[in-house]
Amino acid sequence: MPHDHDHDHDHDEGSALSPIALRVKALESLLTEKGYIDPEALDAIVETYETKIGPRNGAHVVARAWSDPAYKAWLLKDATAAIASLGYTGRQGEHMVAVENTPETHNLVVCTLCSCYPWTVLGLPPVWYKAPPYRSRAVIDPRGVLAEFGVTLPETTAISVWDSTAEIRYLVLPMRPQGTEGWSEEKLARIVTRDSMIGTGLPRAAA
Amino acid sequence: MNGPQDLGGQMGFGPVAPEKDEPIFHAPWEKKALALTLAMGATRQWNIDISRHARESLSPAQYLGSSYYEIWIAGLIKLMLAAGLVTEDEVSSGRMKVAAKKVAGKLLARDVAAVLAKGGPSSRAATTPRFKPGDRVRAKNMHPVTHTRLPRYLRGHVGEIVTLHGTHVFPDSNAHGQGENPQALYTVRFAARDIWGDARHPKDTVSADLWEAYLEPA
């Protein structure tokens, strides 16, 4: 079925594109023609978040904290500086706070008002993090949300939810799994999942 | 504003639907949506608070019926129209009809890495805070029609200051061209039962980062 749109360029692939894809394509050519954007800068931005900035950054931070008590203490005291020392700085990570999971307290991060997320350590947020089910329920029913992620906590564990309403960005420091004694930082980093740093998951069990 | 963005505690959206091995982008246009939004920030025709307000003031039906990158594109178009960077006709045709507006900057490919690594801190020179950790405070019962970062579900409730984060740009004024009005920003912790009632777990808490103007002594 042909798309009903008012985009009047001739593109070979035009008929295969959705209305939103066509709209964005039209915007890109318009903004390029008007000189507001450098198309190569768009590619550089995308490449940055596809290849350089992602959850492996956060996993590095967590693995370092698990391996080095002094680093962990620094991370919990001044996360912005401790994370910057590993080279992770910038947009949506300007003001970092790390919150530590313990047997007594499990931390869960949300942004009920939009999609605030610690890009420098986790990359771009997944769709579910930005969507109404998670944003509406994480604050009122965190245990129900965790159950949907397959996480069930002891009844005695408190859940501490962090609603990112300002420019402070939160990184959860998960508990180091048992059976990982003597592991290298690199090996530890491989069991640190993205969700374990949001609080909707736990590190992969030590195998 | 009590807009569609203020989702905390709302019901009826169904279960969270995590995707196994979710890709970073689900379609090529999403890459452009992200990149265009970030790149156009360099024109300095708006700030992050203005852009958040552009998104939340989409109609509730549009906001809730859109994916997040669709919301971003709708917000970006609103911002560009309001700033006079583009016209409706240009947006729909994809072709320049009027001359470009002179803007403060343009993000070049060679600067992308440095710009992203630098970010845009919201902290400002210290002011004298009214509250200190341990203080009991009440989130004001306020319903501005303008931008605010005080969620509805916290208004009127009493919590405890746990952290003072220094002084930060105040979104409620910065979103409306009324200046940065920097003021103390605190993490305030609320008992889940105080907000949501006795059905909640007695140990659970919800913390939010709230500016001084949102708070009164309790």
Coordinates of C-alpha atoms in Angstrom, one line a residue:
Chain A
M1 CA 0.0 0.0 0.0
P2 CA 1.5 3.4 -0.9
H3 CA 2.1 5.7 2.0
D4 CA -0.1 8.7 2.4
H5 CA 2.4 11.4 3.0
D6 CA 3.3 14.8 1.6
H7 CA 7.0 14.2 1.1
D8 CA 7.6 15.1 -2.5
H9 CA 11.1 14.0 -3.1
D10 CA 11.8 11.1 -5.3
H11 CA 13.5 8.3 -3.4
D12 CA 14.0 4.9 -4.9
E13 CA 13.4 3.4 -1.5
G14 CA 10.7 5.9 -0.5
S15 CA 7.8 3.6 -0.8
A16 CA 9.4 1.2 1.6
L17 CA 9.8 3.7 4.4
S18 CA 7.3 4.3 7.2
P19 CA 5.8 7.8 7.6
I20 CA 8.2 8.5 10.5
A21 CA 11.2 7.4 8.6
L22 CA 10.2 9.6 5.7
R23 CA 9.7 12.5 8.1
V24 CA 13.1 12.1 9.7
K25 CA 14.7 11.7 6.2
A26 CA 13.1 15.0 5.1
L27 CA 14.3 16.7 8.3
E28 CA 17.8 15.6 7.7
S29 CA 17.9 16.9 4.2
L30 CA 16.2 20.2 5.2
L31 CA 18.6 20.8 8.1
T32 CA 21.6 20.0 6.0
E33 CA 20.4 22.3 3.2
K34 CA 19.9 25.1 5.7
G35 CA 23.4 24.5 7.1
Y36 CA 22.4 23.8 10.7
I37 CA 23.9 20.3 10.7
D38 CA 26.9 18.5 9.4
P39 CA 25.7 15.1 8.1
E40 CA 29.0 13.5 9.1
A41 CA 28.5 14.7 12.7
L42 CA 25.3 12.6 12.7
D43 CA 27.3 9.5 11.8
A44 CA 29.9 10.3 14.4
I45 CA 27.2 10.6 17.1
V46 CA 25.6 7.3 16.1
E47 CA 29.0 5.5 15.9
T48 CA 29.8 6.8 19.4
Y49 CA 26.8 5.2 21.0
E50 CA 27.0 2.1 18.9
T51 CA 30.6 1.3 19.5
K52 CA 32.2 3.4 22.2
I53 CA 29.6 4.2 24.9
G54 CA 27.6 1.3 26.4
P55 CA 27.1 -1.0 29.4
R56 CA 30.6 -2.4 29.1
N57 CA 31.8 1.0 30.5
G58 CA 29.6 0.5 33.6
A59 CA 30.7 -3.1 33.9
H60 CA 34.3 -1.9 34.0
V61 CA 33.4 0.4 36.8
V62 CA 31.6 -2.3 38.8
A63 CA 34.3 -4.8 38.3
R64 CA 36.9 -2.3 39.5
A65 CA 34.8 -1.6 42.5
W66 CA 34.5 -5.3 43.3
S67 CA 38.3 -5.7 42.9
D68 CA 39.6 -2.7 44.7
P69 CA 38.1 -1.6 48.0
A70 CA 39.7 1.9 47.8
Y71 CA 38.1 2.4 44.4
K72 CA 34.8 1.2 45.7
A73 CA 34.9 3.7 48.6
W74 CA 35.8 6.5 46.2
L75 CA 32.9 5.4 43.8
L76 CA 30.4 5.5 46.7
K77 CA 31.7 8.9 47.9
D78 CA 32.3 10.7 44.6
A79 CA 31.0 8.6 41.7
T80 CA 31.5 11.4 39.1
A81 CA 35.3 11.6 39.8
A82 CA 35.8 7.8 40.3
I83 CA 34.0 7.1 37.0
A84 CA 35.9 9.9 35.2
S85 CA 39.2 8.3 36.3
L86 CA 38.3 5.3 34.1
G87 CA 37.7 7.7 31.1
Y88 CA 33.9 7.8 31.2
T89 CA 32.7 11.4 31.3
G90 CA 30.2 13.7 29.5
R91 CA 26.7 13.9 28.3
Q92 CA 24.1 12.4 30.7
G93 CA 26.8 11.4 33.2
E94 CA 27.8 14.9 34.4
H95 CA 26.7 14.2 38.0
M96 CA 26.9 10.6 39.0
V97 CA 25.9 8.8 42.1
A98 CA 26.6 5.1 42.7
V99 CA 24.2 3.2 45.0
E100 CA 25.3 -0.1 46.5
N101 CA 23.2 -3.2 46.7
T102 CA 23.5 -5.1 50.0
P103 CA 21.7 -8.0 51.6
E104 CA 19.6 -5.4 53.3
T105 CA 18.8 -3.0 50.4
H106 CA 18.3 -3.5 46.7
N107 CA 18.4 -0.3 44.5
L108 CA 16.3 0.3 41.4
V109 CA 16.6 3.3 39.1
V110 CA 13.9 4.9 37.1
C111 CA 13.0 8.2 35.4
T112 CA 9.2 8.7 35.8
L113 CA 9.2 12.0 34.1
C114 CA 11.2 11.2 30.9
S115 CA 14.1 9.0 30.1
C116 CA 17.0 10.1 32.3
Y117 CA 19.7 7.4 32.2
P118 CA 23.5 7.3 32.9
W119 CA 24.6 7.3 29.2
T120 CA 28.3 7.5 30.1
V121 CA 28.3 4.2 31.8
L122 CA 25.3 2.4 30.3
G123 CA 24.9 3.9 26.8
L124 CA 21.4 4.6 25.5
P125 CA 18.5 3.4 27.5
P126 CA 16.5 0.3 26.3
V127 CA 13.0 0.9 25.0
W128 CA 11.3 -0.5 28.1
Y129 CA 13.1 2.0 30.4
K130 CA 11.6 4.9 28.4
A131 CA 8.1 3.3 28.1
P132 CA 5.0 3.9 30.3
P133 CA 4.8 0.5 32.0
Y134 CA 8.2 0.8 33.7
R135 CA 8.0 4.5 34.3
S136 CA 4.6 4.3 35.9
R137 CA 5.1 1.1 38.0
A138 CA 8.7 1.2 39.2
V139 CA 7.8 3.7 42.0
I140 CA 4.5 2.2 43.1
D141 CA 5.1 -1.5 42.5
P142 CA 8.9 -2.2 42.4
R143 CA 8.5 -5.8 43.6
G144 CA 6.0 -6.5 40.8
V145 CA 8.3 -5.0 38.2
L146 CA 11.3 -7.0 39.5
A147 CA 9.2 -10.2 39.3
E148 CA 8.6 -9.5 35.6
F149 CA 12.4 -9.3 35.2
G150 CA 12.7 -12.6 37.0
V151 CA 14.1 -11.1 40.1
T152 CA 12.7 -12.1 43.5
L153 CA 14.2 -10.7 46.6
P154 CA 14.0 -11.9 50.2
E155 CA 11.0 -10.3 52.0
T156 CA 13.5 -8.8 54.4
T157 CA 15.3 -6.9 51.7
A158 CA 14.2 -3.2 51.4
I159 CA 13.9 -1.8 47.9
S160 CA 15.2 1.7 47.4
V161 CA 13.9 3.3 44.2
W162 CA 15.7 6.3 42.8
D163 CA 13.6 8.5 40.6
S164 CA 16.0 10.5 38.4
T165 CA 14.1 13.8 38.5
A166 CA 17.2 16.1 38.1
E167 CA 20.5 15.8 36.4
I168 CA 21.9 13.4 38.9
R169 CA 22.4 10.0 37.2
Y170 CA 22.4 6.7 39.1
L171 CA 24.5 3.6 38.7
V172 CA 23.6 0.5 40.8
L173 CA 26.6 -1.3 42.2
P174 CA 25.4 -4.9 42.4
M175 CA 26.5 -7.4 44.9
R176 CA 29.5 -9.5 43.8
P177 CA 28.3 -13.1 43.3
Q178 CA 29.7 -15.8 45.5
G179 CA 32.2 -18.1 43.7
T180 CA 34.0 -15.2 42.0
E181 CA 36.9 -15.1 44.4
G182 CA 40.2 -14.5 42.7
W183 CA 38.6 -13.5 39.3
S184 CA 40.3 -10.9 37.2
E185 CA 38.6 -7.6 36.6
E186 CA 38.1 -8.6 33.0
K187 CA 36.4 -11.8 34.0
L188 CA 34.2 -10.1 36.6
A189 CA 33.1 -7.4 34.1
R190 CA 31.7 -10.1 31.8
I191 CA 29.1 -11.1 34.4
V192 CA 27.9 -7.5 35.1
T193 CA 24.8 -7.1 33.0
R194 CA 23.2 -3.8 32.0
D195 CA 20.1 -4.6 34.0
S196 CA 22.1 -5.3 37.1
M197 CA 23.3 -1.7 37.0
I198 CA 19.8 -0.4 36.6
G199 CA 18.6 -2.7 39.4
T200 CA 16.2 -4.7 37.3
G201 CA 18.6 -7.6 37.2
L202 CA 21.4 -9.3 39.0
P203 CA 24.8 -10.2 37.8
R204 CA 25.1 -13.5 35.9
A205 CA 25.8 -16.3 38.4
A206 CA 29.3 -17.4 38.6
A207 CA 29.7 -20.5 36.5
Chain B
M1 CA 2.6 20.7 34.1
N2 CA 0.4 17.8 34.9
G3 CA 1.1 16.3 31.5
P4 CA 1.3 12.8 30.1
Q5 CA 5.0 12.6 31.0
D6 CA 4.2 12.5 34.7
L7 CA 3.7 8.7 34.9
G8 CA 4.8 7.7 38.4
G9 CA 2.0 5.6 40.0
Q10 CA -0.3 5.6 37.0
M11 CA -1.9 2.3 36.1
G12 CA -3.1 0.4 33.1
F13 CA 0.0 0.3 30.9
G14 CA 0.5 -3.4 31.3
P15 CA 3.6 -5.4 32.1
V16 CA 7.1 -4.2 31.4
A17 CA 8.2 -5.8 28.2
P18 CA 12.0 -6.3 28.1
E19 CA 13.3 -7.4 24.8
K20 CA 15.8 -10.2 24.6
D21 CA 19.1 -9.0 23.0
E22 CA 17.5 -5.6 22.3
P23 CA 19.3 -3.7 19.5
I24 CA 20.6 -0.2 20.3
F25 CA 18.3 1.1 17.5
H26 CA 15.3 -0.6 16.0
A27 CA 15.4 1.2 12.7
P28 CA 17.8 3.5 10.8
W29 CA 15.5 6.5 11.4
E30 CA 16.0 6.1 15.1
K31 CA 19.7 6.7 14.7
K32 CA 19.0 9.9 12.9
A33 CA 16.4 10.9 15.4
L34 CA 19.0 10.7 18.2
A35 CA 21.7 12.3 16.2
L36 CA 19.6 15.2 14.8
T37 CA 18.3 16.0 18.3
L38 CA 21.9 16.0 19.7
A39 CA 23.3 17.9 16.8
M40 CA 20.6 20.6 16.8
G41 CA 21.4 21.3 20.4
A42 CA 24.6 23.0 19.2
T43 CA 22.5 25.8 17.7
R44 CA 21.9 26.9 21.3
Q45 CA 18.4 28.0 20.5
W46 CA 17.0 26.1 23.5
N47 CA 18.3 24.3 26.6
I48 CA 17.6 20.8 28.0
D49 CA 14.7 22.1 30.1
I50 CA 13.0 23.8 27.2
S51 CA 13.4 20.6 25.1
R52 CA 11.9 18.4 27.9
H53 CA 9.0 20.8 28.1
A54 CA 8.5 20.6 24.3
R55 CA 8.1 16.9 24.6
E56 CA 5.8 16.8 27.7
S57 CA 3.5 19.4 26.2
L58 CA 2.6 17.2 23.3
S59 CA -1.0 16.2 23.6
P60 CA -1.4 13.2 25.9
A61 CA -2.8 11.1 23.1
Q62 CA 0.2 11.8 20.9
Y63 CA 2.7 11.4 23.7
L64 CA 1.3 8.1 24.9
G65 CA 0.8 6.8 21.4
S66 CA 4.4 7.5 20.3
S67 CA 7.6 5.7 20.7
Y68 CA 10.3 7.6 22.5
Y69 CA 12.2 8.6 19.4
E70 CA 8.9 9.7 17.8
I71 CA 8.4 11.9 20.8
W72 CA 11.9 13.3 20.3
I73 CA 11.3 14.1 16.7
A74 CA 8.0 15.8 17.5
G75 CA 9.7 17.7 20.2
L76 CA 12.6 18.7 18.0
I77 CA 10.2 20.0 15.3
K78 CA 8.3 22.1 17.9
L79 CA 11.5 23.6 19.1
M80 CA 12.7 24.4 15.7
L81 CA 9.4 26.0 14.7
A82 CA 9.3 28.0 17.9
A83 CA 12.9 29.2 17.4
G84 CA 12.2 30.2 13.8
L85 CA 14.8 27.8 12.4
V86 CA 12.3 26.1 10.0
T87 CA 8.8 26.6 8.8
E88 CA 5.9 24.1 8.7
D89 CA 6.1 24.1 4.9
E90 CA 9.8 23.2 5.1
V91 CA 9.3 20.4 7.6
S92 CA 6.6 18.7 5.4
S93 CA 8.4 19.2 2.1
G94 CA 12.0 18.6 3.3
R95 CA 13.1 21.6 1.2
M96 CA 14.4 25.0 2.2
K97 CA 11.9 27.7 1.4
V98 CA 13.3 30.6 3.6
A99 CA 16.8 31.5 4.4
A100 CA 18.5 29.9 7.4
K101 CA 18.5 31.8 10.7
K102 CA 21.8 32.8 12.1
V103 CA 22.6 30.5 15.0
A104 CA 25.2 30.3 17.7
G105 CA 26.9 27.1 16.6
K106 CA 27.1 24.0 14.5
L107 CA 28.3 20.6 15.6
L108 CA 31.0 19.4 13.3
A109 CA 32.0 15.8 13.0
R110 CA 35.5 16.4 14.3
D111 CA 34.1 17.9 17.5
V112 CA 31.6 15.2 18.3
A113 CA 33.8 13.2 20.6
A114 CA 34.9 16.2 22.6
V115 CA 31.4 17.6 22.9
L116 CA 29.9 14.4 24.0
A117 CA 32.7 13.8 26.5
K118 CA 32.3 17.3 27.9
G119 CA 28.6 17.2 28.5
G120 CA 26.7 20.1 30.1
P121 CA 26.9 20.1 33.9
S122 CA 23.9 21.7 35.6
S123 CA 25.9 22.6 38.7
R124 CA 26.5 26.3 39.5
A125 CA 28.3 28.4 42.1
A126 CA 27.2 27.4 45.6
T127 CA 24.3 29.1 47.3
T128 CA 23.4 28.8 51.0
P129 CA 21.1 25.8 51.4
R130 CA 18.0 26.1 53.5
F131 CA 18.0 22.4 54.5
K132 CA 20.5 19.8 55.6
P133 CA 20.6 16.0 55.6
G134 CA 18.3 14.6 58.2
D135 CA 15.8 17.4 57.9
R136 CA 12.1 16.4 57.4
V137 CA 10.6 18.3 54.5
R138 CA 7.3 18.3 52.7
A139 CA 7.0 18.4 48.9
K140 CA 4.8 21.3 48.2
N141 CA 1.3 20.8 46.9
M142 CA 1.8 22.8 43.7
H143 CA 0.4 22.3 40.2
P144 CA 2.1 24.7 37.8
V145 CA 0.9 24.8 34.3
T146 CA 4.5 25.3 33.3
H147 CA 7.5 22.9 33.4
T148 CA 8.4 21.3 36.7
R149 CA 10.4 18.3 37.9
L150 CA 8.4 17.7 41.0
P151 CA 6.3 14.6 40.2
R152 CA 2.6 14.6 41.1
Y153 CA 3.0 11.4 43.2
L154 CA 5.3 13.2 45.7
R155 CA 3.3 16.4 46.1
G156 CA 2.1 16.9 49.7
H157 CA 4.2 14.1 51.1
V158 CA 6.8 14.3 53.8
G159 CA 10.3 12.8 53.4
E160 CA 13.8 13.2 54.7
I161 CA 16.8 15.0 53.1
V162 CA 19.5 12.4 52.5
T163 CA 21.9 14.3 50.3
L164 CA 22.7 17.9 49.4
H165 CA 24.0 17.9 45.8
G166 CA 25.1 21.5 45.8
T167 CA 23.5 24.2 43.6
H168 CA 21.9 23.4 40.2
V169 CA 20.0 25.1 37.4
F170 CA 16.3 25.3 38.3
P171 CA 14.3 23.7 35.4
D172 CA 11.1 25.4 36.3
S173 CA 12.5 28.8 35.3
N174 CA 15.1 27.7 32.8
A175 CA 12.4 26.0 30.7
H176 CA 10.6 29.3 30.2
G177 CA 13.4 31.8 29.4
Q178 CA 13.3 33.0 33.0
G179 CA 16.9 32.3 33.8
E180 CA 18.8 29.5 35.5
N181 CA 17.8 30.6 39.0
P182 CA 20.3 28.1 40.5
Q183 CA 19.4 26.7 43.9
A184 CA 20.1 23.8 46.2
L185 CA 19.2 20.4 45.0
Y186 CA 18.6 17.6 47.4
T187 CA 17.9 13.9 47.3
V188 CA 14.7 13.4 49.4
R189 CA 13.7 9.9 50.6
F190 CA 10.1 9.0 51.1
A191 CA 8.7 5.9 52.8
A192 CA 6.8 3.9 50.1
R193 CA 3.9 3.6 52.6
D194 CA 3.7 7.3 53.1
I195 CA 3.2 7.8 49.4
W196 CA 1.2 4.8 48.4
G197 CA -0.4 3.5 51.6
D198 CA -0.2 0.5 53.8
A199 CA -0.3 -2.1 51.1
R200 CA 3.4 -1.3 50.3
H201 CA 6.4 -3.1 51.9
P202 CA 7.2 -1.3 55.2
K203 CA 10.9 -1.1 54.3
D204 CA 10.6 0.2 50.8
T205 CA 11.5 3.8 49.9
V206 CA 11.4 6.1 46.9
S207 CA 14.0 8.9 46.6
A208 CA 13.8 11.8 44.2
D209 CA 16.1 14.8 43.4
L210 CA 14.2 17.9 44.4
W211 CA 15.1 21.6 44.2
E212 CA 14.7 23.8 47.3
A213 CA 11.8 25.7 45.8
Y214 CA 9.8 22.4 45.8
L215 CA 10.2 21.9 49.6
E216 CA 9.0 23.3 52.9
P217 CA 9.9 22.4 56.4
A218 CA 7.8 19.6 57.9

